[in-house]
């Protein structure tokens, strides 16, 4: 294999700390592979004394397979390629054996005791309400962030917004319960491992003696606590070799710590810096524009990305009237392409909903990188279905009980409780009419509601959703309550919009429900689809490359997010810089063709193009 001078310089590094800053498509994994082999073959290092740590299980497996494919003469059982969590779990198991402590991992949802059920129970006990999937994910991310950034929950709550009621109490009860019962989650693997090696010199020295060389891949994704563990283990020899790109650090929400890279020479004054700035992946058009774009960030190492590849075609920036036109652009462009080499990228998973509806209707197979789509279990979808199901049988008070306060009419809980005492075969509205001293206003309201639901039962699903949103004033309920559920009003409007897209070509409730189930099934089972179009969030596409990449829904307020934009006004540029890195990661997935698309409207709402897109337009002139 032909290696460049900058690759060879990094590969030849032997002793002491080193940071290799590798731009996208620079062949960083190649450097790690060859450096490992170089240590073994040319420096006579025992393969068992090299520990290579990477970010994910898939990456660790990929590194192992690639290494033994390139260098089959090395015994495959000797070199250790591991994730930080797997390594820490091994360390904890050894500690638990010595101390006769049995830890139980609570990550698997299939097990009776798992972190999801625990947190749901604690939340319900404190807030007397069931936690939504969105809030549960937010809660898990917040707990993970605290552990990975090595801060207190109080400091977290002070610096960051959280929509979790009684967050500090939930955190304390969860942590106390785990400690008392020797339960651990993935984040505890890190905190407990750091405690062990800090407080047990025997174990620390044993692991220091076991490995002479530590290699860290994807260093920009490493959290503060992960970096602390690795630095402590590699001391005092400090044979720590980190391959990273600070410009691709995009996991700040779960504790990624790019500052650890920026402070590398403060921590290791004699540490070596190696720059790998040549991109082997993309055309000159793409590389040149990406190089200009990422320089908009200030907190970064100065790098000049270049390539020897040819110019091919300019980046396409397409502004369309609405999302349906965006789909038309995609369908037209995908017609004559090898779909296995194409990818559609988006900031938020919600964007995939309209895409899968349109792709399936046009017989285009796809593979979803993220199969956990909350949309199909979302409370808004459940509300809409409840409205429609109740319209078909207005005696079902157990359905109406879930939505009566979400539409116009001012029906109260006492009215519902009264209706429960009457003949269950009567319409709910006829039962409430029997309420003692019910005034004329309520009599009229009940007549109107009864008529509304009768009308919904006769409408096609699309028209029914429109009626529920506007005439029944469900849209007003969403507007008043979206923030309480941790959403912007724009987000809930978008969820309704995609529901309408799916409903548009269905004739009745049964077909609409069937369509939703069919699309959910397609998503969950798309991993088996080979040689087809890839759909992915940018986060999940990191490390991948495609001949043609389409980045869609490039809307200001979504990408970058509202919170990032608001933070700028407070002179906090951390969030916007991470959003820029994310946009950069998306663009650098493309080898030959890069298309950036923004719609001007969503329903009746005007949208502003992403400020990143506007910036790129200027740079492309």
XYZ file of C-alpha atoms in Angstrom:
621
model
C 0.000 0.000 0.000
C 1.310 3.475 -0.932
C 1.481 5.684 2.132
C 1.975 9.454 2.127
C 4.811 11.168 4.003
C 2.380 12.538 6.590
C 0.982 9.031 7.175
C 4.496 7.555 7.429
C 5.553 10.195 9.993
C 2.632 9.235 12.246
C 3.170 5.478 11.747
C 6.854 5.768 12.752
C 6.018 7.332 16.117
C 7.047 4.968 18.921
C 7.512 6.367 22.427
C 5.663 9.089 24.301
C 2.344 10.806 23.699
C 1.184 11.699 20.183
C -1.924 13.266 18.699
C -2.648 12.577 15.019
C -5.108 15.098 13.602
C -6.663 13.441 10.564
C -9.145 15.257 8.309
C -12.117 13.346 6.806
C -10.993 10.751 4.255
C -7.339 10.966 5.360
C -6.997 7.238 6.099
C -6.762 7.429 9.886
C -7.694 3.753 10.383
C -4.981 2.839 7.871
C -2.476 4.739 10.015
C -3.608 2.936 13.183
C -3.329 -0.451 11.457
C 0.156 0.217 10.082
C 1.414 1.805 13.280
C 0.300 -1.294 15.218
C 2.094 -3.562 12.751
C 5.157 -1.294 12.793
C 5.382 -1.582 16.600
C 5.270 -5.387 16.351
C 7.484 -5.981 13.284
C 10.056 -3.183 13.445
C 10.228 -2.420 17.175
C 9.675 -5.976 18.416
C 6.745 -5.067 20.670
C 4.755 -8.017 22.013
C 1.271 -7.783 20.319
C -0.395 -8.540 23.656
C 1.090 -5.357 25.122
C -0.810 -3.077 22.705
C -4.338 -1.962 23.587
C -6.340 -0.181 20.873
C -9.525 1.496 22.014
C -12.245 2.878 19.785
C -15.642 4.478 20.147
C -18.102 1.738 19.170
C -18.337 -2.046 19.092
C -18.748 -1.932 15.301
C -15.561 0.140 14.939
C -13.590 -2.212 17.184
C -14.716 -5.225 15.137
C -13.989 -3.405 11.870
C -10.475 -2.487 13.067
C -9.774 -6.076 14.077
C -11.011 -7.525 10.769
C -9.139 -4.964 8.699
C -5.919 -5.481 10.607
C -5.864 -9.232 10.132
C -6.881 -8.905 6.503
C -3.886 -6.631 5.801
C -1.475 -8.451 8.125
C -2.584 -12.111 8.273
C 0.835 -13.205 9.584
C 0.066 -11.699 13.034
C -1.749 -14.036 15.452
C -5.333 -12.717 15.523
C -5.827 -13.654 19.170
C -2.997 -11.521 20.505
C -3.892 -7.897 19.755
C -6.670 -6.262 21.745
C -9.157 -4.049 19.869
C -11.819 -2.905 22.318
C -14.383 -0.252 23.161
C -13.732 1.727 26.327
C -16.902 0.233 27.885
C -15.864 -3.357 27.153
C -12.426 -2.675 28.616
C -13.924 -1.075 31.740
C -16.341 -3.967 32.190
C -13.399 -6.401 32.204
C -11.679 -4.267 34.829
C -14.849 -4.151 36.979
C -15.294 -7.932 36.748
C -11.751 -8.425 38.024
C -12.364 -6.001 40.880
C -15.685 -7.657 41.759
C -13.958 -11.071 41.878
C -11.284 -9.742 44.251
C -13.767 -7.935 46.483
C -16.544 -10.569 46.254
C -18.994 -7.991 44.880
C -21.456 -9.060 42.191
C -22.480 -6.263 39.829
C -25.544 -6.618 37.632
C -25.654 -4.790 34.299
C -29.075 -3.184 33.758
C -28.856 -2.112 30.104
C -30.940 -4.871 28.489
C -34.639 -3.928 28.203
C -35.546 -7.630 28.048
C -34.426 -8.155 31.630
C -36.889 -7.563 34.455
C -34.529 -5.120 36.170
C -33.331 -2.547 33.669
C -32.533 1.152 33.780
C -35.539 2.109 31.639
C -38.086 0.524 33.987
C -36.273 1.853 37.040
C -36.346 5.432 35.803
C -39.986 5.118 34.678
C -40.986 3.967 38.175
C -38.988 6.700 39.920
C -40.432 9.355 37.597
C -43.989 8.143 38.199
C -43.500 8.005 41.959
C -42.259 11.617 42.106
C -44.387 13.230 39.383
C -47.555 11.120 39.537
C -47.447 10.799 35.757
C -46.028 8.453 33.123
C -42.844 9.617 31.437
C -42.951 10.010 27.638
C -40.338 8.292 25.446
C -38.879 11.695 24.566
C -38.490 12.686 28.216
C -37.017 9.292 29.092
C -34.377 9.738 26.386
C -33.694 13.271 27.606
C -33.356 11.977 31.185
C -30.925 9.221 30.135
C -28.842 11.681 28.096
C -28.703 14.099 31.033
C -27.550 11.402 33.466
C -24.967 10.207 30.930
C -23.717 13.746 30.369
C -23.216 14.309 34.106
C -21.203 11.096 34.454
C -19.133 11.604 31.300
C -18.333 15.252 32.006
C -17.548 14.483 35.677
C -19.829 17.229 37.004
C -22.466 17.307 39.735
C -26.177 17.084 38.886
C -26.549 20.517 40.535
C -23.962 22.022 38.168
C -25.720 20.399 35.217
C -29.104 21.824 36.216
C -27.609 25.271 36.691
C -25.923 25.405 33.286
C -28.391 23.492 31.121
C -32.132 23.548 30.590
C -33.968 20.387 31.529
C -37.660 19.646 31.007
C -37.612 16.853 33.600
C -39.656 17.657 36.692
C -37.835 16.834 39.967
C -34.671 15.993 38.002
C -32.290 16.209 40.987
C -34.475 13.919 43.118
C -34.814 11.393 40.280
C -31.030 11.392 39.799
C -30.334 10.874 43.521
C -32.907 8.079 43.966
C -31.665 6.285 40.814
C -28.010 6.493 41.859
C -28.696 5.484 45.484
C -30.792 2.491 44.394
C -28.078 1.240 42.042
C -25.324 1.629 44.619
C -27.354 -0.166 47.287
C -28.137 -3.090 44.971
C -24.835 -3.286 43.023
C -26.531 -2.388 39.748
C -24.605 -0.649 36.960
C -25.419 0.935 33.613
C -22.966 1.830 30.815
C -22.084 5.181 32.393
C -21.363 3.500 35.740
C -18.821 1.282 33.999
C -16.759 4.439 33.505
C -17.289 6.092 36.907
C -16.694 2.859 38.834
C -13.604 2.000 36.743
C -12.090 5.398 37.467
C -12.840 4.949 41.190
C -11.238 1.487 41.137
C -7.956 2.531 39.516
C -7.719 5.652 41.684
C -8.338 3.811 44.942
C -6.714 0.420 44.233
C -2.997 0.746 43.434
C -2.771 -3.032 42.909
C -5.272 -3.051 40.006
C -3.905 0.180 38.526
C -0.333 -1.150 38.487
C -1.486 -4.503 37.129
C -3.095 -2.864 34.062
C -0.191 -0.467 33.621
C 2.142 -3.450 33.607
C -0.104 -5.381 31.206
C 0.090 -2.828 28.367
C 3.029 -0.797 27.098
C 1.178 1.005 24.326
C -2.283 2.560 24.338
C -3.907 3.629 21.071
C -7.116 5.665 20.954
C -9.193 5.902 17.782
C -11.915 8.560 17.268
C -10.357 10.649 20.037
C -12.772 13.511 19.355
C -15.681 11.329 20.528
C -14.032 10.479 23.830
C -15.626 11.960 26.942
C -13.808 13.655 29.798
C -14.048 10.588 32.056
C -12.980 8.193 29.283
C -9.930 10.346 28.584
C -9.157 10.465 32.324
C -9.207 6.645 32.543
C -6.965 6.209 29.503
C -4.491 8.893 30.625
C -4.248 7.390 34.116
C -3.629 3.884 32.751
C -1.026 5.009 30.205
C 0.970 6.984 32.816
C 3.795 7.264 33.691
C 5.231 6.012 30.377
C 2.586 8.045 28.507
C 2.821 5.873 25.429
C -0.539 7.191 24.301
C -1.244 7.494 20.577
C -4.499 9.344 19.771
C -5.992 9.567 16.301
C -8.711 12.200 16.064
C -10.277 15.110 14.230
C -11.486 17.912 16.480
C -13.572 19.142 13.508
C -15.641 15.940 13.663
C -16.546 16.073 17.352
C -20.370 15.843 17.238
C -21.407 14.058 20.418
C -21.325 16.908 22.933
C -24.840 16.003 24.109
C -23.465 12.784 25.562
C -20.223 14.188 26.910
C -17.710 14.165 24.030
C -14.833 16.386 25.118
C -12.966 18.025 22.198
C -11.290 20.416 24.678
C -9.238 17.420 25.795
C -7.657 17.399 22.332
C -7.196 21.173 22.203
C -5.370 21.020 25.568
C -3.156 18.107 24.468
C 0.105 20.081 24.583
C -0.776 21.553 27.987
C -1.189 18.024 29.354
C 1.806 16.682 27.422
C 4.280 19.535 26.736
C 6.621 17.093 24.974
C 3.834 15.353 23.058
C 4.050 15.176 19.275
C 1.412 16.568 16.919
C 0.997 14.990 13.483
C -1.248 16.521 10.832
C -2.880 14.422 8.133
C -4.577 17.023 5.953
C -4.880 15.167 2.663
C -8.372 13.921 1.803
C -8.399 10.790 -0.380
C -12.189 10.569 -0.568
C -13.782 13.617 -2.158
C -13.511 15.799 -5.252
C -11.676 19.123 -5.170
C -15.023 20.925 -5.320
C -16.236 19.291 -2.107
C -12.897 19.458 -0.272
C -12.311 23.118 -1.124
C -15.747 24.223 0.097
C -15.578 22.085 3.262
C -12.172 23.579 4.063
C -13.578 27.123 3.849
C -16.728 26.231 5.769
C -15.153 24.616 8.842
C -12.876 27.615 9.318
C -15.984 29.411 10.593
C -15.244 27.688 13.923
C -12.695 29.304 16.220
C -12.109 26.544 18.810
C -10.130 24.164 16.589
C -6.684 23.206 15.355
C -5.751 25.086 12.191
C -5.753 22.662 9.309
C -5.723 23.063 5.531
C -7.647 20.234 3.905
C -6.490 19.406 0.388
C -6.840 16.625 -2.166
C -5.143 15.443 -5.343
C -8.540 14.342 -6.708
C -9.942 16.198 -9.706
C -12.666 18.825 -9.857
C -15.853 17.081 -10.914
C -18.969 19.223 -10.500
C -19.991 22.060 -8.214
C -21.997 21.368 -5.071
C -25.717 21.652 -5.842
C -27.638 24.057 -3.617
C -31.352 23.676 -4.312
C -34.130 25.820 -2.842
C -37.623 24.442 -3.388
C -41.086 25.753 -2.603
C -42.083 23.004 -0.148
C -41.192 19.566 1.166
C -43.146 17.818 -1.603
C -40.942 19.595 -4.170
C -37.918 18.442 -2.173
C -39.109 14.852 -2.607
C -39.588 15.429 -6.353
C -35.989 16.683 -6.671
C -34.760 13.569 -4.841
C -36.851 11.145 -6.918
C -35.724 12.734 -10.192
C -32.067 12.697 -9.151
C -32.113 9.092 -7.890
C -33.666 7.685 -11.085
C -30.454 6.835 -12.941
C -28.114 6.230 -10.028
C -26.608 3.225 -8.310
C -28.685 3.537 -5.133
C -26.264 1.425 -3.105
C -23.860 4.350 -3.384
C -26.375 7.067 -2.463
C -27.371 8.442 0.907
C -29.967 10.936 2.133
C -28.856 12.689 5.326
C -30.881 14.742 7.795
C -30.372 16.494 11.121
C -33.368 14.935 12.894
C -34.945 11.507 12.528
C -38.343 13.148 12.031
C -37.259 14.016 8.470
C -37.190 10.315 7.594
C -40.977 9.924 8.020
C -42.005 11.760 4.871
C -39.081 10.217 2.999
C -40.025 6.609 3.732
C -43.649 7.297 2.753
C -42.596 8.769 -0.613
C -39.864 6.196 -1.312
C -42.175 3.258 -0.578
C -44.923 4.717 -2.789
C -42.323 4.934 -5.583
C -40.999 1.382 -5.059
C -37.539 2.510 -3.941
C -35.927 0.178 -1.409
C -34.080 1.832 1.443
C -31.961 1.001 4.455
C -32.517 2.963 7.674
C -29.428 3.472 9.830
C -31.637 4.440 12.808
C -34.530 2.064 13.390
C -35.731 3.509 16.715
C -38.200 6.026 15.328
C -40.228 7.563 18.141
C -42.733 8.904 15.627
C -44.752 5.681 15.447
C -45.283 5.673 19.227
C -45.566 9.430 19.593
C -48.290 10.846 21.826
C -49.448 13.201 19.043
C -50.033 10.248 16.720
C -51.820 8.422 19.555
C -54.003 11.481 20.172
C -55.025 11.733 16.511
C -55.870 8.026 16.347
C -57.882 8.339 19.582
C -59.924 11.228 18.130
C -60.635 9.171 15.011
C -61.414 5.913 16.845
C -63.726 7.687 19.282
C -65.587 9.314 16.371
C -66.570 5.814 15.219
C -68.103 4.978 18.595
C -68.855 7.877 20.947
C -69.914 5.541 23.766
C -66.255 4.685 24.456
C -65.627 6.992 27.410
C -62.225 5.395 28.102
C -61.054 6.861 24.768
C -62.659 10.263 25.288
C -61.086 10.470 28.737
C -57.668 10.763 27.029
C -58.588 13.667 24.730
C -61.534 15.649 26.209
C -59.198 18.374 27.532
C -57.260 18.554 24.251
C -60.073 20.027 22.148
C -62.539 22.878 22.445
C -65.539 22.578 24.730
C -64.283 22.960 28.323
C -65.567 19.549 29.372
C -64.293 18.907 32.904
C -63.157 15.851 34.831
C -66.313 15.995 36.959
C -68.434 15.738 33.781
C -66.455 12.661 32.716
C -66.794 11.034 36.137
C -70.538 11.715 36.119
C -70.893 10.174 32.624
C -69.221 7.008 33.911
C -72.144 6.426 36.260
C -74.718 6.319 33.434
C -75.671 3.759 30.789
C -72.455 2.819 28.952
C -74.458 2.208 25.741
C -75.302 5.925 25.455
C -73.077 8.426 23.666
C -70.703 10.165 26.099
C -72.219 13.518 25.105
C -75.782 12.355 25.791
C -74.669 11.149 29.203
C -72.986 14.459 30.089
C -76.179 16.272 29.045
C -77.843 14.594 32.038
C -75.486 16.420 34.423
C -77.547 18.365 37.042
C -78.188 22.065 36.264
C -76.165 21.986 33.046
C -76.485 25.471 31.520
C -77.395 26.300 27.920
C -73.756 26.978 26.980
C -72.766 23.403 27.837
C -75.884 21.974 26.171
C -74.888 23.765 22.957
C -71.228 22.741 23.334
C -72.195 19.076 23.710
C -74.377 19.251 20.593
C -71.494 20.809 18.648
C -68.992 18.216 19.912
C -71.304 15.370 19.022
C -71.671 16.822 15.516
C -67.875 17.315 15.222
C -67.152 13.688 16.001
C -69.946 12.535 13.684
C -68.306 14.600 10.933
C -64.826 13.184 11.663
C -66.196 9.638 11.333
C -67.268 10.428 7.749
C -64.081 12.214 6.644
C -61.040 10.677 4.974
C -58.027 10.549 7.332
C -56.282 13.619 5.870
C -59.423 15.773 6.178
C -60.130 14.322 9.633
C -56.674 15.425 10.874
C -57.250 18.910 9.416
C -60.631 19.107 11.190
C -59.185 17.888 14.510
C -56.306 20.361 14.290
C -58.301 23.430 13.249
C -62.004 23.057 14.000
C -61.569 20.975 17.153
C -58.709 23.311 18.206
C -56.234 20.505 18.863
C -53.655 22.777 17.216
C -54.325 25.364 19.932
C -53.772 22.716 22.611
C -50.419 21.856 21.009
C -49.445 25.525 20.816
C -50.173 26.067 24.520
C -48.621 22.822 25.770
C -45.711 21.995 23.422
C -43.077 23.585 25.671
C -44.362 21.587 28.648
C -43.554 18.422 26.714
C -40.094 19.665 25.749
C -40.929 20.659 22.146
C -41.086 23.831 20.131
C -44.452 24.477 18.486
C -42.701 24.176 15.101
C -41.679 20.606 15.948
C -45.199 19.485 16.851
C -46.534 21.160 13.698
C -43.961 19.173 11.721
C -45.126 15.913 13.313
C -48.709 16.744 12.291
C -47.509 17.651 8.795
C -45.869 14.242 8.289
C -48.959 12.516 9.649
C -50.977 14.298 6.982
C -48.525 13.212 4.264
C -49.086 9.576 5.267
C -52.848 10.092 5.596
C -53.199 11.835 2.219
C -53.554 8.666 0.135
C -55.578 6.587 2.598
C -59.370 6.267 2.421
C -60.381 5.395 5.970
C -59.106 4.876 9.519
C -58.375 1.190 8.991
C -56.215 1.889 5.932
C -54.474 4.781 7.714
C -53.572 2.605 10.719
C -52.441 -0.152 8.381
C -50.225 2.299 6.508
C -48.583 3.460 9.729
C -47.917 -0.134 10.795
C -46.545 -0.996 7.346
C -44.106 1.947 7.359
C -42.983 1.117 10.900
C -42.401 -2.481 9.833
C -40.344 -1.319 6.829
C -38.134 0.814 9.078
C -37.595 -1.858 11.713
C -36.735 -4.478 9.117
C -34.767 -2.384 6.631
C -31.403 -3.507 8.022
C -31.718 -6.653 5.928
C -31.989 -4.591 2.725
C -28.800 -4.743 0.675
C -27.640 -2.694 -2.294
C -30.203 0.050 -1.761
C -30.532 3.718 -0.802
C -29.332 4.654 2.703
C -31.305 7.012 4.965
C -29.497 8.344 8.003
C -29.106 11.100 10.535
C -25.713 12.752 10.134
C -24.702 11.448 13.569
C -25.245 7.850 12.442
C -23.490 8.346 9.096
C -20.182 9.350 10.665
C -17.365 7.207 9.297
C -19.312 6.284 6.156
C -18.841 7.492 2.575
C -21.048 7.526 -0.519
C -20.677 8.519 -4.141
C -23.725 10.821 -3.881
C -24.989 12.518 -0.720
C -28.191 14.542 -0.338
C -28.596 16.690 2.772
C -32.255 17.652 3.225
C -34.447 19.916 5.390
C -31.675 22.479 5.821
C -33.834 24.921 7.741
C -32.722 27.605 10.199
C -33.982 26.714 13.653
C -33.642 23.010 12.843
C -30.066 23.046 11.547
C -28.609 24.849 13.412
C -31.138 24.390 16.197
C -33.033 27.164 17.956
C -31.091 26.516 21.186
C -27.766 26.928 19.344
C -28.931 30.213 17.802
C -30.233 31.516 21.141
C -26.941 30.625 22.841
C -25.049 32.931 20.439
C -26.970 35.886 21.882
C -25.489 34.996 25.296
C -21.982 34.798 23.795
C -21.982 31.027 24.091
C -20.597 29.632 20.809
C -20.078 26.037 21.944
C -23.399 24.728 20.576
C -23.233 26.515 17.212
C -19.667 25.256 16.706
C -20.821 21.679 17.281
C -23.691 22.204 14.816
C -21.167 23.483 12.251
C -19.039 20.388 12.821
C -22.120 18.232 12.279
C -22.917 20.005 8.991
C -19.261 19.520 7.983
C -19.403 15.797 8.801
C -22.490 15.500 6.588
C -20.815 17.216 3.621
C -17.614 15.202 3.924
C -19.483 11.892 3.522
C -19.735 12.677 -0.225
C -17.137 11.445 -2.689
C -18.359 12.925 -5.991
C -21.803 14.499 -5.704
C -23.110 16.658 -2.892
C -26.613 18.158 -2.984
C -27.922 20.517 -0.300
C -31.695 21.102 -0.287
C -33.902 23.513 1.643
C -37.699 23.943 1.388
C -39.213 27.436 1.703
C -42.446 26.385 3.418
C -43.895 23.721 5.685
C -47.673 23.747 5.324
C -48.572 27.413 5.787
C -45.350 28.329 7.591
C -42.502 30.184 5.849
C -39.056 28.716 6.522
C -35.653 30.398 6.524
C -32.786 28.489 4.855
C -30.084 27.299 7.254
C -27.568 30.062 7.924
C -24.908 27.458 7.097
C -26.404 27.050 3.641
C -26.407 30.823 3.099
C -22.761 30.912 4.162
C -21.825 28.081 1.784
C -23.621 29.871 -1.072
C -21.385 32.892 -0.493
C -18.247 30.765 -0.281
C -19.126 28.895 -3.485
C -19.292 32.108 -5.566
